[in-house]
Amino acid sequence: WRFSFDRKTGDLYIGDVGQNAFEEVNFTPRRSPGLENYGWRVYEGRSRFTNEQPTSGRLVFPIVVQPNGPNCSVIGGFVYRGAAVPGARGRYFFGDNCEPQIRTVAAPGGKKVRGEPVKISSLSSFGEDAKGELYATSLDGVVYRLVS
């Protein structure tokens, strides 16, 4: 549910809402030749969804797969490039509309996900300012800023 480019590397991160079983984050490096096929209608996450064969492009599996249950709609964010939270620099931030957690994964294309419980009800989007600081919004109209 949104995509962004890492302002430092140009890499692409895509928060991809699944069908019924999984939410995912896809990654494409800036130097990619293109024509990635992220698997939908044949795969959901890394699981086979139909017996069809991928039709075109290079099949690329997600770097993050989150099962539905507490999760319902992944909200893609940004790679943090700000100065206010040095320990978060270089991590991709994302969340879910139904689960009150902000998650991060090492950029580029890391595999190990960290989650921090937050008091954000119905996360709806992330934003990034000119200095690389991150913000989150919720469906109840509140804007939050990432701080240490």
C-alpha atoms as an extended CHARMM CRD file, in Angstrom:
* protein
*
       148  EXT
         1         1  TRP       CA              0.0000000000        0.0000000000        0.0000000000  PROA      1               0.0000000000
         2         2  ARG       CA              2.5370000000        2.5340000000       -1.2320000000  PROA      2               0.0000000000
         3         3  PHE       CA              6.0070000000        2.5180000000       -2.6770000000  PROA      3               0.0000000000
         4         4  SER       CA              9.0510000000        4.7090000000       -2.1790000000  PROA      4               0.0000000000
         5         5  PHE       CA             12.5900000000        5.1370000000       -3.4010000000  PROA      5               0.0000000000
         6         6  ASP       CA             15.5140000000        5.2500000000       -0.9890000000  PROA      6               0.0000000000
         7         7  ARG       CA             16.7650000000        8.8420000000       -1.3440000000  PROA      7               0.0000000000
         8         8  LYS       CA             20.4010000000        7.7310000000       -0.9430000000  PROA      8               0.0000000000
         9         9  THR       CA             20.5480000000        4.6210000000       -3.1510000000  PROA      9               0.0000000000
        10        10  GLY       CA             17.5620000000        4.9010000000       -5.4900000000  PROA      10              0.0000000000
        11        11  ASP       CA             16.3990000000        1.4020000000       -4.4850000000  PROA      11              0.0000000000
        12        12  LEU       CA             12.6460000000        0.7490000000       -4.6850000000  PROA      12              0.0000000000
        13        13  TYR       CA             10.5530000000       -0.5840000000       -1.7750000000  PROA      13              0.0000000000
        14        14  ILE       CA              6.9240000000       -1.6180000000       -2.3060000000  PROA      14              0.0000000000
        15        15  GLY       CA              4.3850000000       -2.3050000000        0.4360000000  PROA      15              0.0000000000
        16        16  ASP       CA              2.1240000000       -4.8230000000       -1.3130000000  PROA      16              0.0000000000
        17        17  VAL       CA             -1.2730000000       -5.7290000000        0.1400000000  PROA      17              0.0000000000
        18        18  GLY       CA             -1.9730000000       -9.4340000000       -0.2960000000  PROA      18              0.0000000000
        19        19  GLN       CA             -5.1660000000      -11.2850000000       -1.1310000000  PROA      19              0.0000000000
        20        20  ASN       CA             -6.2090000000      -13.1980000000        2.0080000000  PROA      20              0.0000000000
        21        21  ALA       CA             -3.1610000000      -14.8240000000        3.5760000000  PROA      21              0.0000000000
        22        22  PHE       CA             -0.1020000000      -12.5300000000        3.4720000000  PROA      22              0.0000000000
        23        23  GLU       CA              1.1150000000       -8.9320000000        3.3190000000  PROA      23              0.0000000000
        24        24  GLU       CA              4.4980000000       -8.3200000000        1.7290000000  PROA      24              0.0000000000
        25        25  VAL       CA              7.3090000000       -5.8680000000        1.0940000000  PROA      25              0.0000000000
        26        26  ASN       CA              9.0300000000       -6.1130000000       -2.2770000000  PROA      26              0.0000000000
        27        27  PHE       CA             12.4710000000       -4.7450000000       -3.0720000000  PROA      27              0.0000000000
        28        28  THR       CA             14.1230000000       -3.8000000000       -6.3590000000  PROA      28              0.0000000000
        29        29  PRO       CA             17.6600000000       -2.3920000000       -6.4440000000  PROA      29              0.0000000000
        30        30  ARG       CA             18.2430000000        0.7480000000       -8.4860000000  PROA      30              0.0000000000
        31        31  ARG       CA             20.6110000000       -1.1430000000      -10.7730000000  PROA      31              0.0000000000
        32        32  SER       CA             17.9350000000       -3.6830000000      -11.7010000000  PROA      32              0.0000000000
        33        33  PRO       CA             17.4620000000       -4.1850000000      -15.4400000000  PROA      33              0.0000000000
        34        34  GLY       CA             13.6980000000       -4.0390000000      -14.8070000000  PROA      34              0.0000000000
        35        35  LEU       CA             10.7830000000       -6.2780000000      -15.7610000000  PROA      35              0.0000000000
        36        36  GLU       CA             10.4050000000       -7.7320000000      -12.2610000000  PROA      36              0.0000000000
        37        37  ASN       CA              7.3980000000       -9.9560000000      -11.7710000000  PROA      37              0.0000000000
        38        38  TYR       CA              6.3750000000       -9.8650000000       -8.0940000000  PROA      38              0.0000000000
        39        39  GLY       CA              4.3680000000      -13.0460000000       -8.5280000000  PROA      39              0.0000000000
        40        40  TRP       CA              0.7480000000      -11.9870000000       -8.2270000000  PROA      40              0.0000000000
        41        41  ARG       CA             -1.7640000000      -14.0730000000       -9.3460000000  PROA      41              0.0000000000
        42        42  VAL       CA              0.5520000000      -17.0690000000       -9.1150000000  PROA      42              0.0000000000
        43        43  TYR       CA              2.0470000000      -16.3860000000       -5.6630000000  PROA      43              0.0000000000
        44        44  GLU       CA              0.8490000000      -14.6220000000       -2.5420000000  PROA      44              0.0000000000
        45        45  GLY       CA              3.9460000000      -13.8900000000       -0.5060000000  PROA      45              0.0000000000
        46        46  ARG       CA              6.1430000000      -16.9170000000       -1.1860000000  PROA      46              0.0000000000
        47        47  SER       CA              3.1850000000      -19.3290000000       -1.2800000000  PROA      47              0.0000000000
        48        48  ARG       CA              1.6350000000      -20.6850000000       -4.4330000000  PROA      48              0.0000000000
        49        49  PHE       CA             -1.7930000000      -19.0940000000       -4.9900000000  PROA      49              0.0000000000
        50        50  THR       CA             -2.8170000000      -20.7170000000       -8.3020000000  PROA      50              0.0000000000
        51        51  ASN       CA             -1.5390000000      -23.4460000000      -10.6050000000  PROA      51              0.0000000000
        52        52  GLU       CA             -0.8230000000      -20.9020000000      -13.3320000000  PROA      52              0.0000000000
        53        53  GLN       CA              2.7160000000      -20.1220000000      -14.4430000000  PROA      53              0.0000000000
        54        54  PRO       CA              4.2130000000      -16.6210000000      -14.1930000000  PROA      54              0.0000000000
        55        55  THR       CA              3.6960000000      -15.0310000000      -17.5940000000  PROA      55              0.0000000000
        56        56  SER       CA              6.5520000000      -12.6030000000      -18.0130000000  PROA      56              0.0000000000
        57        57  GLY       CA              9.4810000000      -10.9270000000      -16.3270000000  PROA      57              0.0000000000
        58        58  ARG       CA             11.9120000000      -12.1750000000      -13.7210000000  PROA      58              0.0000000000
        59        59  LEU       CA             10.1010000000      -13.6790000000      -10.7170000000  PROA      59              0.0000000000
        60        60  VAL       CA             11.1200000000      -11.8090000000       -7.5410000000  PROA      60              0.0000000000
        61        61  PHE       CA              9.9300000000      -12.9170000000       -4.1060000000  PROA      61              0.0000000000
        62        62  PRO       CA              9.2830000000      -10.4110000000       -1.2890000000  PROA      62              0.0000000000
        63        63  ILE       CA             11.9120000000       -9.5370000000        1.3120000000  PROA      63              0.0000000000
        64        64  VAL       CA              9.2310000000       -9.4480000000        4.0280000000  PROA      64              0.0000000000
        65        65  VAL       CA              6.1260000000      -11.6310000000        4.3000000000  PROA      65              0.0000000000
        66        66  GLN       CA              3.6740000000      -11.0080000000        7.1650000000  PROA      66              0.0000000000
        67        67  PRO       CA              0.7350000000      -13.3950000000        7.7100000000  PROA      67              0.0000000000
        68        68  ASN       CA             -2.7500000000      -11.9680000000        7.8530000000  PROA      68              0.0000000000
        69        69  GLY       CA             -4.4920000000      -12.3120000000       11.1800000000  PROA      69              0.0000000000
        70        70  PRO       CA             -3.4040000000       -9.3710000000       13.2220000000  PROA      70              0.0000000000
        71        71  ASN       CA             -2.1490000000       -7.8580000000        9.9340000000  PROA      71              0.0000000000
        72        72  CYS       CA             -4.5920000000       -6.7830000000        7.2260000000  PROA      72              0.0000000000
        73        73  SER       CA             -3.0540000000       -4.0860000000        5.0230000000  PROA      73              0.0000000000
        74        74  VAL       CA              0.6730000000       -3.3710000000        4.8880000000  PROA      74              0.0000000000
        75        75  ILE       CA              1.5500000000        0.3330000000        4.8450000000  PROA      75              0.0000000000
        76        76  GLY       CA              4.8400000000        0.9140000000        3.0410000000  PROA      76              0.0000000000
        77        77  GLY       CA              7.1330000000        3.6380000000        4.2960000000  PROA      77              0.0000000000
        78        78  PHE       CA             10.6420000000        4.9210000000        3.6840000000  PROA      78              0.0000000000
        79        79  VAL       CA             14.2750000000        4.1400000000        4.3540000000  PROA      79              0.0000000000
        80        80  TYR       CA             15.2380000000        6.4410000000        7.2100000000  PROA      80              0.0000000000
        81        81  ARG       CA             17.9780000000        8.8900000000        6.1780000000  PROA      81              0.0000000000
        82        82  GLY       CA             17.4600000000       11.5480000000        8.8510000000  PROA      82              0.0000000000
        83        83  ALA       CA             19.7130000000       12.6260000000       11.7310000000  PROA      83              0.0000000000
        84        84  ALA       CA             17.3760000000       12.6500000000       14.7630000000  PROA      84              0.0000000000
        85        85  VAL       CA             17.5150000000        8.8660000000       15.3340000000  PROA      85              0.0000000000
        86        86  PRO       CA             21.0180000000        7.6920000000       14.3130000000  PROA      86              0.0000000000
        87        87  GLY       CA             20.3530000000        4.0600000000       15.2670000000  PROA      87              0.0000000000
        88        88  ALA       CA             17.5210000000        3.8750000000       12.7320000000  PROA      88              0.0000000000
        89        89  ARG       CA             19.5010000000        5.2790000000        9.8140000000  PROA      89              0.0000000000
        90        90  GLY       CA             19.4230000000        2.9550000000        6.8130000000  PROA      90              0.0000000000
        91        91  ARG       CA             16.4010000000        0.9340000000        7.9600000000  PROA      91              0.0000000000
        92        92  TYR       CA             13.1920000000        0.6780000000        5.9190000000  PROA      92              0.0000000000
        93        93  PHE       CA             10.1190000000        1.5900000000        7.9940000000  PROA      93              0.0000000000
        94        94  PHE       CA              6.6860000000        0.0820000000        7.3670000000  PROA      94              0.0000000000
        95        95  GLY       CA              3.5980000000       -0.9280000000        9.3150000000  PROA      95              0.0000000000
        96        96  ASP       CA              0.0730000000       -2.2720000000        9.0230000000  PROA      96              0.0000000000
        97        97  ASN       CA             -3.3280000000       -0.6270000000        9.1940000000  PROA      97              0.0000000000
        98        98  CYS       CA             -4.6580000000       -3.2110000000       11.6850000000  PROA      98              0.0000000000
        99        99  GLU       CA             -1.6140000000       -3.9090000000       13.8710000000  PROA      99              0.0000000000
       100       100  PRO       CA             -0.2590000000       -1.1270000000       16.1340000000  PROA      100             0.0000000000
       101       101  GLN       CA              3.4230000000       -1.7210000000       15.3470000000  PROA      101             0.0000000000
       102       102  ILE       CA              6.0150000000        0.1010000000       13.3240000000  PROA      102             0.0000000000
       103       103  ARG       CA              8.3730000000       -2.3990000000       11.7450000000  PROA      103             0.0000000000
       104       104  THR       CA             11.8090000000       -1.9610000000       10.2210000000  PROA      104             0.0000000000
       105       105  VAL       CA             14.1130000000       -4.0370000000        8.0800000000  PROA      105             0.0000000000
       106       106  ALA       CA             17.7540000000       -3.3220000000        7.2220000000  PROA      106             0.0000000000
       107       107  ALA       CA             18.2190000000       -1.6550000000        3.8620000000  PROA      107             0.0000000000
       108       108  PRO       CA             18.9750000000       -2.6400000000        1.2150000000  PROA      108             0.0000000000
       109       109  GLY       CA             16.7000000000       -5.6280000000        1.0450000000  PROA      109             0.0000000000
       110       110  GLY       CA             17.3000000000       -7.0150000000        4.5390000000  PROA      110             0.0000000000
       111       111  LYS       CA             15.5110000000      -10.0780000000        5.8790000000  PROA      111             0.0000000000
       112       112  LYS       CA             15.3310000000       -9.6780000000        9.6790000000  PROA      112             0.0000000000
       113       113  VAL       CA             12.3170000000       -7.6050000000       10.7280000000  PROA      113             0.0000000000
       114       114  ARG       CA             12.1600000000       -5.6310000000       13.9770000000  PROA      114             0.0000000000
       115       115  GLY       CA              8.8340000000       -4.5280000000       15.4010000000  PROA      115             0.0000000000
       116       116  GLU       CA              8.1060000000       -1.8800000000       18.0040000000  PROA      116             0.0000000000
       117       117  PRO       CA              4.6630000000       -1.5370000000       19.5710000000  PROA      117             0.0000000000
       118       118  VAL       CA              3.3070000000        1.9710000000       19.0710000000  PROA      118             0.0000000000
       119       119  LYS       CA              0.1100000000        3.7170000000       20.0160000000  PROA      119             0.0000000000
       120       120  ILE       CA             -1.0000000000        4.4990000000       16.4810000000  PROA      120             0.0000000000
       121       121  SER       CA             -4.5060000000        3.3800000000       15.7430000000  PROA      121             0.0000000000
       122       122  SER       CA             -5.2020000000        2.6240000000       12.0640000000  PROA      122             0.0000000000
       123       123  LEU       CA             -1.8540000000        3.6030000000       10.5410000000  PROA      123             0.0000000000
       124       124  SER       CA             -2.5940000000        5.0300000000        7.0930000000  PROA      124             0.0000000000
       125       125  SER       CA              0.6360000000        6.4090000000        5.6050000000  PROA      125             0.0000000000
       126       126  PHE       CA              4.2230000000        7.4990000000        6.0970000000  PROA      126             0.0000000000
       127       127  GLY       CA              5.8430000000       10.7390000000        5.0150000000  PROA      127             0.0000000000
       128       128  GLU       CA              9.3980000000       11.9910000000        4.6970000000  PROA      128             0.0000000000
       129       129  ASP       CA             10.5820000000       15.5900000000        4.9780000000  PROA      129             0.0000000000
       130       130  ALA       CA             13.4300000000       17.3120000000        3.1170000000  PROA      130             0.0000000000
       131       131  LYS       CA             15.9280000000       16.2630000000        5.8180000000  PROA      131             0.0000000000
       132       132  GLY       CA             14.9430000000       12.5840000000        5.6920000000  PROA      132             0.0000000000
       133       133  GLU       CA             12.9600000000       12.6260000000        8.9530000000  PROA      133             0.0000000000
       134       134  LEU       CA              9.9470000000       10.3080000000        9.0070000000  PROA      134             0.0000000000
       135       135  TYR       CA              6.3160000000       10.8650000000        9.9080000000  PROA      135             0.0000000000
       136       136  ALA       CA              3.3140000000        8.5630000000       10.1990000000  PROA      136             0.0000000000
       137       137  THR       CA             -0.3770000000        9.3380000000        9.8840000000  PROA      137             0.0000000000
       138       138  SER       CA             -3.4480000000        7.5440000000       11.1330000000  PROA      138             0.0000000000
       139       139  LEU       CA             -7.0460000000        7.4020000000       10.0250000000  PROA      139             0.0000000000
       140       140  ASP       CA             -8.0190000000        9.3690000000       13.1390000000  PROA      140             0.0000000000
       141       141  GLY       CA             -6.2110000000       12.4210000000       11.7090000000  PROA      141             0.0000000000
       142       142  VAL       CA             -3.0620000000       12.4630000000       13.8500000000  PROA      142             0.0000000000
       143       143  VAL       CA              0.4500000000       13.0140000000       12.4360000000  PROA      143             0.0000000000
       144       144  TYR       CA              3.3300000000       11.3990000000       14.3470000000  PROA      144             0.0000000000
       145       145  ARG       CA              7.0630000000       12.1490000000       14.0510000000  PROA      145             0.0000000000
       146       146  LEU       CA              9.8130000000        9.5500000000       14.5160000000  PROA      146             0.0000000000
       147       147  VAL       CA             11.9140000000       10.4350000000       17.5660000000  PROA      147             0.0000000000
       148       148  SER       CA             14.4400000000        8.5000000000       19.6480000000  PROA      148             0.0000000000
